[in-house]
Amino acid sequence: HRARNCDFGGQRRQLTLFAYSVPWPYNTDVAFACLGNGHSHLWPSERSAGCSCLKATQAARLELLISTPDCPPHRTSQPMQFLNSIPTSEDACEAATVLVFKRGVEQFIKDDDLARTLPYCDGLEEVYLSGIPDLTDPTLICLVDTSNDLKILDVSGCNQLSDVGVSHIAINGTQLNTIRLNSVTGITDPTISVIVQSLPHLQELELSGLSLLTASSLRDIWSYGRRLRVLRLDNCHSLTDNGFPCPLPDPDSQPYGTARTRSAQRVHTLRHMPKTTLSSAPLNDPGPPPLLLPKQHILRDLETLDLSGCVKLTDIAIEGVMLHAPYLREIFISRCSLITDRGVASLSRLGRRLDAVSLAHLRNITDKAIHILLQACTSLRKIDISCRSSCLLLISTGALIFFLDAIADCV
């Protein structure tokens, strides 16, 4: 216990400092009371807006640092990155900006170790925790609450996480632009919808291998993810065409017939759409209606879309994607066995913008679709048309020769 007189902003006040002899890092967040005019004002350490801050050393020796409102305290340490390790000192915690735990590497760091350290790492900007499979919801919540500048979060493969922890990202992780939730099997549609609607800077969203993900949350992604650059949905086996924009033309923009005639034609089109879009669900559960977006609703920034292994998707979904994501550079639809020449031919709308495409293990495509695609997409660098030997491949050597000739022309 110690008292002294100090000058704060031209006013002389008496400060009372309470110090606790507890080793770092278990209790360094010591606070002090500024007593003046009969009122007590409590300020947390290192976060007072230009008043004062406390600095604790490993020996628990406390120093009172006085600063003016014009010169707030700030970090002087250089940014540090940690690979498969955690900070072990106060200065290291303050300087930590990147924390990486790689999957497949034997880790000696567990969830409990992170939970004790993360409260003191408030400067983290990129965190990759796929190498911590026992990560729990309280630790994730602590990370998001502490790191106000967090921009990249990767918790792929952390199967102990649930909607409780992941949905908390939408509350305090407002600066996030990249979220990777691959193979976090406990996540459901409401959590994904809240994240997409609450994070205005979201540019990269990876949801691979989420078996509980359905068309409900995917519709919100297409409706609210206007700034997305990368969207990965591979091996989400429950996704259907209802989650994608419907490729119906806007009847108000067509010059044919009267308004009543156009309405009748639209109803006729809806009634005759493929079963995968309207009538695949049971009669007692019709599912969501087709996602009708205005033609002005364009995801201009979306460049990479991975739909590999989404076995319920048909040509309808691909055509809808082409209408509302016309600036794609990479699209992967391998193992989508229901896609035919019609869906592959619709990729030709991307033209010279298309850089890479995967058509592996599509058993219902023929030479015709490959010819159309190669003629339109002259800047194509990568195309995957591989197939297992047990599959019946309908692409002949003629299409392959045409493909090689197209590459030679580009060179």
Tab-separated table of C-alpha atoms in Angstrom:
chain	number	residue	atom	x	y	z
A	1	HIS	CA	0.000	0.000	0.000
A	2	ARG	CA	1.433	3.326	-1.059
A	3	ALA	CA	0.074	6.857	-1.463
A	4	ARG	CA	1.547	9.795	-3.296
A	5	ASN	CA	0.528	13.119	-4.805
A	6	CYS	CA	0.658	13.419	-8.605
A	7	ASP	CA	-0.306	16.006	-11.159
A	8	PHE	CA	-3.058	14.821	-13.528
A	9	GLY	CA	-4.033	17.359	-16.193
A	10	GLY	CA	-3.043	20.296	-14.047
A	11	GLN	CA	-4.955	19.030	-11.030
A	12	ARG	CA	-3.167	17.628	-8.016
A	13	ARG	CA	-4.816	14.478	-6.695
A	14	GLN	CA	-3.897	11.775	-4.242
A	15	LEU	CA	-3.377	8.306	-5.716
A	16	THR	CA	-3.752	5.127	-3.755
A	17	LEU	CA	-2.113	2.094	-5.320
A	18	PHE	CA	-2.984	-1.420	-4.266
A	19	ALA	CA	-0.356	-4.012	-5.172
A	20	TYR	CA	-0.788	-7.759	-4.869
A	21	SER	CA	2.235	-10.057	-4.588
A	22	VAL	CA	1.023	-12.753	-6.987
A	23	PRO	CA	3.454	-14.188	-9.585
A	24	TRP	CA	2.892	-13.383	-13.254
A	25	PRO	CA	0.797	-14.179	-15.295
A	26	TYR	CA	-2.004	-15.133	-12.923
A	27	ASN	CA	-2.853	-11.661	-11.639
A	28	THR	CA	-1.140	-8.773	-13.382
A	29	ASP	CA	-4.309	-6.876	-14.142
A	30	VAL	CA	-4.005	-4.741	-11.028
A	31	ALA	CA	-6.147	-1.626	-10.806
A	32	PHE	CA	-5.770	1.578	-8.844
A	33	ALA	CA	-8.186	4.159	-7.534
A	34	CYS	CA	-7.880	7.859	-8.166
A	35	LEU	CA	-9.393	9.620	-5.194
A	36	GLY	CA	-10.543	13.141	-5.669
A	37	ASN	CA	-13.542	15.376	-4.978
A	38	GLY	CA	-15.070	12.653	-2.855
A	39	HIS	CA	-15.465	10.215	-5.767
A	40	SER	CA	-13.496	7.085	-6.674
A	41	HIS	CA	-12.739	6.300	-10.332
A	42	LEU	CA	-11.399	2.845	-11.177
A	43	TRP	CA	-9.237	2.484	-14.277
A	44	PRO	CA	-8.025	-0.878	-15.685
A	45	SER	CA	-4.356	-1.362	-16.354
A	46	GLU	CA	-2.924	-0.585	-19.801
A	47	ARG	CA	-6.274	0.584	-21.170
A	48	SER	CA	-6.886	3.996	-19.638
A	49	ALA	CA	-7.483	6.594	-22.339
A	50	GLY	CA	-4.601	8.907	-21.613
A	51	CYS	CA	-4.689	8.858	-17.821
A	52	SER	CA	-2.322	6.246	-16.469
A	53	CYS	CA	-1.423	2.606	-16.682
A	54	LEU	CA	0.235	-0.062	-14.621
A	55	LYS	CA	3.110	-2.207	-15.745
A	56	ALA	CA	3.878	-5.470	-14.032
A	57	THR	CA	7.122	-7.346	-14.259
A	58	GLN	CA	7.644	-11.059	-13.720
A	59	ALA	CA	8.718	-10.376	-10.143
A	60	ALA	CA	5.387	-8.634	-9.539
A	61	ARG	CA	7.156	-5.279	-9.047
A	62	LEU	CA	4.644	-2.572	-9.975
A	63	GLU	CA	5.532	0.692	-11.619
A	64	LEU	CA	3.143	3.606	-11.938
A	65	LEU	CA	3.382	5.247	-15.332
A	66	ILE	CA	1.936	8.717	-15.720
A	67	SER	CA	0.923	10.008	-19.155
A	68	THR	CA	-0.983	12.999	-20.433
A	69	PRO	CA	-4.181	12.788	-22.530
A	70	ASP	CA	-2.173	13.902	-25.570
A	71	CYS	CA	0.347	11.048	-25.239
A	72	PRO	CA	-1.443	7.791	-24.354
A	73	PRO	CA	0.677	4.760	-23.459
A	74	HIS	CA	1.493	2.393	-26.317
A	75	ARG	CA	3.478	-0.742	-27.019
A	76	THR	CA	7.102	-0.444	-27.951
A	77	SER	CA	7.801	-4.146	-28.567
A	78	GLN	CA	8.195	-5.473	-32.097
A	79	PRO	CA	5.394	-7.759	-33.373
A	80	MET	CA	6.110	-11.435	-32.766
A	81	GLN	CA	4.852	-14.652	-34.353
A	82	PHE	CA	4.606	-17.957	-32.490
A	83	LEU	CA	4.638	-21.329	-34.275
A	84	ASN	CA	3.416	-24.309	-32.228
A	85	SER	CA	4.212	-22.440	-29.006
A	86	ILE	CA	2.727	-19.814	-26.708
A	87	PRO	CA	4.222	-16.649	-25.201
A	88	THR	CA	5.988	-17.252	-21.899
A	89	SER	CA	6.538	-13.698	-20.654
A	90	GLU	CA	4.634	-10.474	-20.297
A	91	ASP	CA	6.557	-8.737	-23.067
A	92	ALA	CA	6.003	-11.680	-25.393
A	93	CYS	CA	2.255	-11.603	-24.726
A	94	GLU	CA	2.130	-7.902	-25.503
A	95	ALA	CA	4.068	-8.327	-28.734
A	96	ALA	CA	2.261	-11.443	-30.010
A	97	THR	CA	0.313	-10.801	-33.224
A	98	VAL	CA	0.292	-14.235	-34.906
A	99	LEU	CA	-0.362	-17.576	-33.221
A	100	VAL	CA	-0.066	-20.756	-35.328
A	101	PHE	CA	-0.683	-24.358	-34.311
A	102	LYS	CA	-0.407	-26.632	-37.327
A	103	ARG	CA	-2.428	-29.799	-37.711
A	104	GLY	CA	-0.457	-33.027	-37.932
A	105	VAL	CA	2.358	-31.803	-35.682
A	106	GLU	CA	2.675	-33.317	-32.218
A	107	GLN	CA	1.516	-30.619	-29.842
A	108	PHE	CA	2.362	-30.253	-26.180
A	109	ILE	CA	0.059	-27.232	-25.863
A	110	LYS	CA	-3.463	-28.021	-24.717
A	111	ASP	CA	-6.670	-26.067	-24.350
A	112	ASP	CA	-5.943	-25.316	-20.686
A	113	ASP	CA	-2.585	-23.760	-21.576
A	114	LEU	CA	-4.236	-21.465	-24.102
A	115	ALA	CA	-6.939	-20.498	-21.639
A	116	ARG	CA	-4.312	-19.271	-19.161
A	117	THR	CA	-2.333	-17.280	-21.729
A	118	LEU	CA	-4.871	-15.748	-24.115
A	119	PRO	CA	-6.236	-13.148	-21.637
A	120	TYR	CA	-2.842	-11.378	-21.808
A	121	CYS	CA	-2.487	-11.505	-25.616
A	122	ASP	CA	-4.729	-8.610	-26.600
A	123	GLY	CA	-2.783	-7.757	-29.775
A	124	LEU	CA	-3.417	-10.942	-31.760
A	125	GLU	CA	-4.390	-10.405	-35.392
A	126	GLU	CA	-4.056	-13.904	-36.888
A	127	VAL	CA	-4.804	-17.110	-34.987
A	128	TYR	CA	-4.604	-20.631	-36.466
A	129	LEU	CA	-5.736	-23.270	-33.973
A	130	SER	CA	-6.336	-26.305	-36.190
A	131	GLY	CA	-3.526	-28.057	-34.290
A	132	ILE	CA	-5.428	-27.807	-30.980
A	133	PRO	CA	-8.213	-30.391	-31.458
A	134	ASP	CA	-9.382	-30.125	-27.826
A	135	LEU	CA	-10.165	-26.404	-28.152
A	136	THR	CA	-13.321	-25.592	-26.183
A	137	ASP	CA	-15.969	-22.892	-26.312
A	138	PRO	CA	-14.745	-20.915	-23.228
A	139	THR	CA	-11.243	-20.608	-24.687
A	140	LEU	CA	-12.588	-19.420	-28.049
A	141	ILE	CA	-14.832	-16.890	-26.329
A	142	CYS	CA	-11.851	-15.606	-24.311
A	143	LEU	CA	-9.829	-15.219	-27.505
A	144	VAL	CA	-12.508	-13.239	-29.307
A	145	ASP	CA	-13.215	-11.017	-26.293
A	146	THR	CA	-9.542	-10.234	-25.692
A	147	SER	CA	-8.254	-9.711	-29.244
A	148	ASN	CA	-10.116	-6.705	-30.577
A	149	ASP	CA	-7.967	-6.553	-33.729
A	150	LEU	CA	-8.417	-10.199	-34.713
A	151	LYS	CA	-8.680	-10.501	-38.512
A	152	ILE	CA	-8.017	-14.187	-39.312
A	153	LEU	CA	-9.384	-17.106	-37.290
A	154	ASP	CA	-8.852	-20.751	-38.230
A	155	VAL	CA	-10.371	-23.397	-35.955
A	156	SER	CA	-10.660	-26.160	-38.564
A	157	GLY	CA	-10.934	-29.633	-37.083
A	158	CYS	CA	-11.740	-28.431	-33.551
A	159	ASN	CA	-14.706	-30.755	-33.077
A	160	GLN	CA	-15.327	-29.873	-29.433
A	161	LEU	CA	-16.582	-26.441	-30.459
A	162	SER	CA	-20.317	-25.878	-30.591
A	163	ASP	CA	-22.742	-23.175	-31.649
A	164	VAL	CA	-22.241	-21.462	-28.280
A	165	GLY	CA	-18.596	-20.598	-28.866
A	166	VAL	CA	-18.681	-20.076	-32.620
A	167	SER	CA	-21.726	-17.794	-32.530
A	168	HIS	CA	-19.846	-15.556	-30.078
A	169	ILE	CA	-17.614	-14.608	-33.001
A	170	ALA	CA	-20.468	-12.537	-34.373
A	171	ILE	CA	-20.666	-10.508	-31.148
A	172	ASN	CA	-17.097	-9.250	-30.661
A	173	GLY	CA	-15.216	-10.417	-33.750
A	174	THR	CA	-16.362	-7.500	-35.864
A	175	GLN	CA	-12.919	-6.991	-37.472
A	176	LEU	CA	-12.653	-10.542	-38.797
A	177	ASN	CA	-12.242	-10.917	-42.543
A	178	THR	CA	-11.328	-14.640	-42.669
A	179	ILE	CA	-13.067	-17.481	-40.821
A	180	ARG	CA	-12.238	-21.146	-41.349
A	181	LEU	CA	-14.593	-23.634	-39.726
A	182	ASN	CA	-13.744	-26.703	-41.789
A	183	SER	CA	-14.821	-30.025	-40.250
A	184	VAL	CA	-16.260	-28.441	-37.092
A	185	THR	CA	-19.154	-30.855	-37.274
A	186	GLY	CA	-21.225	-29.410	-34.419
A	187	ILE	CA	-22.045	-26.145	-36.170
A	188	THR	CA	-25.607	-25.647	-37.419
A	189	ASP	CA	-27.405	-23.252	-39.760
A	190	PRO	CA	-28.371	-20.504	-37.244
A	191	THR	CA	-24.730	-19.935	-36.274
A	192	ILE	CA	-23.599	-19.524	-39.891
A	193	SER	CA	-26.473	-17.147	-40.601
A	194	VAL	CA	-25.601	-14.949	-37.626
A	195	ILE	CA	-21.924	-14.802	-38.615
A	196	VAL	CA	-22.662	-13.798	-42.200
A	197	GLN	CA	-25.166	-11.150	-41.174
A	198	SER	CA	-23.022	-9.658	-38.381
A	199	LEU	CA	-19.512	-9.431	-39.858
A	200	PRO	CA	-19.346	-6.602	-42.418
A	201	HIS	CA	-15.701	-7.207	-43.413
A	202	LEU	CA	-15.964	-10.938	-44.076
A	203	GLN	CA	-14.027	-11.869	-47.234
A	204	GLU	CA	-13.120	-15.549	-46.801
A	205	LEU	CA	-15.450	-18.200	-45.400
A	206	GLU	CA	-14.527	-21.889	-45.317
A	207	LEU	CA	-17.212	-24.365	-44.249
A	208	SER	CA	-15.920	-27.615	-45.727
A	209	GLY	CA	-17.203	-30.886	-44.326
A	210	LEU	CA	-20.120	-29.483	-42.301
A	211	SER	CA	-22.708	-32.248	-42.476
A	212	LEU	CA	-25.367	-30.162	-40.676
A	213	LEU	CA	-25.137	-27.250	-43.103
A	214	THR	CA	-28.276	-26.958	-45.243
A	215	ALA	CA	-29.832	-24.630	-47.780
A	216	SER	CA	-31.220	-22.420	-44.990
A	217	SER	CA	-27.886	-20.813	-44.028
A	218	LEU	CA	-26.520	-20.955	-47.577
A	219	ARG	CA	-29.327	-18.664	-48.694
A	220	ASP	CA	-28.155	-16.109	-46.120
A	221	ILE	CA	-24.607	-16.396	-47.446
A	222	TRP	CA	-25.773	-15.476	-50.935
A	223	SER	CA	-27.996	-12.701	-49.591
A	224	TYR	CA	-25.582	-11.020	-47.153
A	225	GLY	CA	-22.055	-12.083	-48.185
A	226	ARG	CA	-21.607	-9.341	-50.748
A	227	ARG	CA	-17.882	-8.880	-49.927
A	228	LEU	CA	-16.888	-12.531	-50.006
A	229	ARG	CA	-13.845	-13.405	-52.100
A	230	VAL	CA	-13.488	-17.088	-51.179
A	231	LEU	CA	-16.322	-19.496	-50.326
A	232	ARG	CA	-15.554	-23.166	-49.682
A	233	LEU	CA	-18.447	-25.593	-49.217
A	234	ASP	CA	-16.891	-28.843	-50.360
A	235	ASN	CA	-18.233	-32.090	-48.880
A	236	CYS	CA	-21.332	-30.424	-47.426
A	237	HIS	CA	-23.548	-33.320	-48.418
A	238	SER	CA	-26.845	-31.786	-47.262
A	239	LEU	CA	-26.740	-28.784	-49.600
A	240	THR	CA	-29.396	-28.697	-52.335
A	241	ASP	CA	-30.306	-26.400	-55.198
A	242	ASN	CA	-32.640	-24.448	-52.895
A	243	GLY	CA	-29.628	-22.848	-51.247
A	244	PHE	CA	-28.441	-21.215	-54.475
A	245	PRO	CA	-29.929	-18.372	-56.502
A	246	CYS	CA	-32.638	-19.552	-58.834
A	247	PRO	CA	-31.723	-19.020	-62.518
A	248	LEU	CA	-35.194	-17.767	-63.439
A	249	PRO	CA	-35.138	-14.637	-65.626
A	250	ASP	CA	-36.718	-11.480	-64.284
A	251	PRO	CA	-40.132	-11.326	-65.999
A	252	ASP	CA	-40.430	-7.550	-65.606
A	253	SER	CA	-37.390	-7.053	-67.817
A	254	GLN	CA	-38.743	-9.204	-70.674
A	255	PRO	CA	-40.532	-7.457	-73.550
A	256	TYR	CA	-42.960	-10.279	-74.244
A	257	GLY	CA	-46.696	-10.270	-73.472
A	258	THR	CA	-48.740	-8.460	-70.881
A	259	ALA	CA	-48.119	-8.484	-67.141
A	260	ARG	CA	-50.737	-11.185	-66.694
A	261	THR	CA	-49.144	-13.315	-69.433
A	262	ARG	CA	-45.674	-12.906	-67.904
A	263	SER	CA	-46.999	-13.939	-64.493
A	264	ALA	CA	-48.604	-17.053	-65.957
A	265	GLN	CA	-45.377	-17.955	-67.755
A	266	ARG	CA	-43.409	-17.603	-64.536
A	267	VAL	CA	-45.822	-19.878	-62.647
A	268	HIS	CA	-45.559	-22.389	-65.481
A	269	THR	CA	-41.754	-22.289	-65.232
A	270	LEU	CA	-41.821	-22.854	-61.471
A	271	ARG	CA	-44.130	-25.819	-61.855
A	272	HIS	CA	-41.877	-27.471	-64.398
A	273	MET	CA	-38.562	-26.999	-62.637
A	274	PRO	CA	-36.541	-30.179	-61.872
A	275	LYS	CA	-37.440	-32.291	-58.853
A	276	THR	CA	-34.196	-31.406	-57.073
A	277	THR	CA	-35.389	-27.828	-56.634
A	278	LEU	CA	-39.051	-28.010	-55.712
A	279	SER	CA	-40.436	-31.470	-55.128
A	280	SER	CA	-37.581	-33.509	-53.669
A	281	ALA	CA	-38.686	-32.793	-50.089
A	282	PRO	CA	-41.528	-34.713	-48.462
A	283	LEU	CA	-45.053	-33.332	-48.819
A	284	ASN	CA	-45.237	-32.425	-45.129
A	285	ASP	CA	-41.925	-30.504	-45.412
A	286	PRO	CA	-41.815	-28.609	-48.710
A	287	GLY	CA	-38.586	-26.831	-47.778
A	288	PRO	CA	-37.696	-23.243	-48.640
A	289	PRO	CA	-38.954	-21.756	-51.900
A	290	PRO	CA	-36.551	-20.969	-54.754
A	291	LEU	CA	-34.132	-18.154	-53.891
A	292	LEU	CA	-35.164	-15.344	-56.237
A	293	LEU	CA	-32.585	-12.536	-56.157
A	294	PRO	CA	-32.803	-9.379	-58.264
A	295	LYS	CA	-30.497	-9.352	-61.246
A	296	GLN	CA	-28.632	-6.391	-59.693
A	297	HIS	CA	-27.617	-8.582	-56.737
A	298	ILE	CA	-24.083	-9.498	-57.840
A	299	LEU	CA	-21.250	-10.864	-55.724
A	300	ARG	CA	-18.601	-8.919	-57.600
A	301	ASP	CA	-15.722	-9.845	-55.304
A	302	LEU	CA	-16.323	-13.598	-55.269
A	303	GLU	CA	-13.377	-15.230	-57.067
A	304	THR	CA	-13.155	-18.777	-55.628
A	305	LEU	CA	-16.059	-21.174	-55.118
A	306	ASP	CA	-15.558	-24.797	-54.037
A	307	LEU	CA	-18.588	-27.091	-54.283
A	308	SER	CA	-16.724	-30.385	-54.612
A	309	GLY	CA	-18.561	-33.367	-53.200
A	310	CYS	CA	-21.943	-31.622	-52.883
A	311	VAL	CA	-23.664	-34.638	-54.388
A	312	LYS	CA	-27.219	-33.212	-54.388
A	313	LEU	CA	-26.454	-30.226	-56.618
A	314	THR	CA	-27.694	-30.141	-60.201
A	315	ASP	CA	-27.358	-27.887	-63.235
A	316	ILE	CA	-29.906	-25.495	-61.709
A	317	ALA	CA	-27.503	-24.498	-58.931
A	318	ILE	CA	-24.600	-23.919	-61.340
A	319	GLU	CA	-26.706	-21.733	-63.626
A	320	GLY	CA	-27.862	-19.644	-60.664
A	321	VAL	CA	-24.258	-19.170	-59.539
A	322	MET	CA	-23.265	-17.945	-63.009
A	323	LEU	CA	-25.970	-15.255	-62.916
A	324	HIS	CA	-25.001	-13.801	-59.526
A	325	ALA	CA	-21.248	-14.527	-59.357
A	326	PRO	CA	-20.069	-13.666	-62.896
A	327	TYR	CA	-16.509	-12.769	-61.852
A	328	LEU	CA	-15.393	-16.170	-60.600
A	329	ARG	CA	-11.816	-17.139	-61.397
A	330	GLU	CA	-11.846	-20.599	-59.797
A	331	ILE	CA	-14.747	-23.024	-59.466
A	332	PHE	CA	-14.572	-26.634	-58.289
A	333	ILE	CA	-17.524	-28.979	-58.848
A	334	SER	CA	-15.792	-32.360	-58.808
A	335	ARG	CA	-17.818	-35.361	-57.586
A	336	CYS	CA	-21.115	-33.514	-58.157
A	337	SER	CA	-22.438	-36.500	-60.055
A	338	LEU	CA	-25.816	-34.981	-61.008
A	339	ILE	CA	-24.271	-32.179	-63.076
A	340	THR	CA	-24.524	-32.682	-66.846
A	341	ASP	CA	-23.395	-30.914	-70.020
A	342	ARG	CA	-25.921	-28.168	-69.335
A	343	GLY	CA	-24.240	-27.127	-66.086
A	344	VAL	CA	-20.717	-27.344	-67.476
A	345	ALA	CA	-21.681	-25.336	-70.559
A	346	SER	CA	-23.065	-22.574	-68.325
A	347	LEU	CA	-19.523	-22.058	-66.994
A	348	SER	CA	-18.638	-20.615	-70.386
A	349	ARG	CA	-20.340	-17.375	-69.282
A	350	LEU	CA	-17.245	-16.629	-67.230
A	351	GLY	CA	-15.249	-16.249	-70.441
A	352	ARG	CA	-11.672	-15.069	-70.118
A	353	ARG	CA	-12.077	-14.533	-66.376
A	354	LEU	CA	-12.071	-18.277	-65.635
A	355	ASP	CA	-8.617	-19.437	-64.567
A	356	ALA	CA	-9.151	-22.910	-63.026
A	357	VAL	CA	-11.989	-25.437	-63.025
A	358	SER	CA	-12.360	-28.946	-61.617
A	359	LEU	CA	-14.751	-31.372	-63.338
A	360	ALA	CA	-13.289	-34.551	-61.862
A	361	HIS	CA	-15.542	-37.606	-61.533
A	362	LEU	CA	-18.504	-36.054	-63.393
A	363	ARG	CA	-19.930	-39.104	-65.100
A	364	ASN	CA	-22.644	-37.312	-67.097
A	365	ILE	CA	-20.583	-34.851	-69.165
A	366	THR	CA	-19.519	-35.362	-72.787
A	367	ASP	CA	-17.279	-33.849	-75.456
A	368	LYS	CA	-19.841	-31.187	-76.281
A	369	ALA	CA	-19.589	-29.439	-72.899
A	370	ILE	CA	-15.785	-29.561	-72.927
A	371	HIS	CA	-15.662	-28.000	-76.411
A	372	ILE	CA	-18.024	-25.170	-75.393
A	373	LEU	CA	-16.057	-24.472	-72.223
A	374	LEU	CA	-12.646	-24.402	-73.908
A	375	GLN	CA	-13.814	-22.213	-76.777
A	376	ALA	CA	-15.243	-19.578	-74.445
A	377	CYS	CA	-12.660	-19.614	-71.624
A	378	THR	CA	-9.479	-18.867	-73.509
A	379	SER	CA	-7.505	-17.887	-70.386
A	380	LEU	CA	-8.081	-21.208	-68.652
A	381	ARG	CA	-4.870	-22.500	-67.036
A	382	LYS	CA	-6.077	-25.524	-65.052
A	383	ILE	CA	-8.798	-28.030	-65.856
A	384	ASP	CA	-9.301	-31.320	-64.028
A	385	ILE	CA	-11.320	-33.967	-65.874
A	386	SER	CA	-9.824	-36.962	-64.121
A	387	CYS	CA	-11.943	-39.970	-63.301
A	388	ARG	CA	-11.539	-43.255	-61.475
A	389	SER	CA	-10.995	-46.272	-63.699
A	390	SER	CA	-14.232	-47.820	-62.453
A	391	CYS	CA	-16.269	-44.876	-63.777
A	392	LEU	CA	-17.666	-44.623	-67.271
A	393	LEU	CA	-16.058	-41.517	-68.756
A	394	LEU	CA	-17.873	-40.099	-71.779
A	395	ILE	CA	-15.062	-37.755	-72.840
A	396	SER	CA	-13.229	-39.013	-75.897
A	397	THR	CA	-9.685	-38.424	-77.035
A	398	GLY	CA	-11.023	-35.866	-79.495
A	399	ALA	CA	-11.917	-33.522	-76.648
A	400	LEU	CA	-8.495	-34.014	-75.112
A	401	ILE	CA	-6.789	-33.212	-78.428
A	402	PHE	CA	-8.921	-30.082	-78.740
A	403	PHE	CA	-7.899	-29.132	-75.215
A	404	LEU	CA	-4.199	-29.537	-76.039
A	405	ASP	CA	-4.620	-27.453	-79.182
A	406	ALA	CA	-6.300	-24.720	-77.142
A	407	ILE	CA	-3.397	-24.696	-74.710
A	408	ALA	CA	-0.923	-24.434	-77.582
A	409	ASP	CA	-2.808	-21.449	-78.986
A	410	CYS	CA	-2.687	-19.719	-75.586
A	411	VAL	CA	1.062	-20.286	-75.335
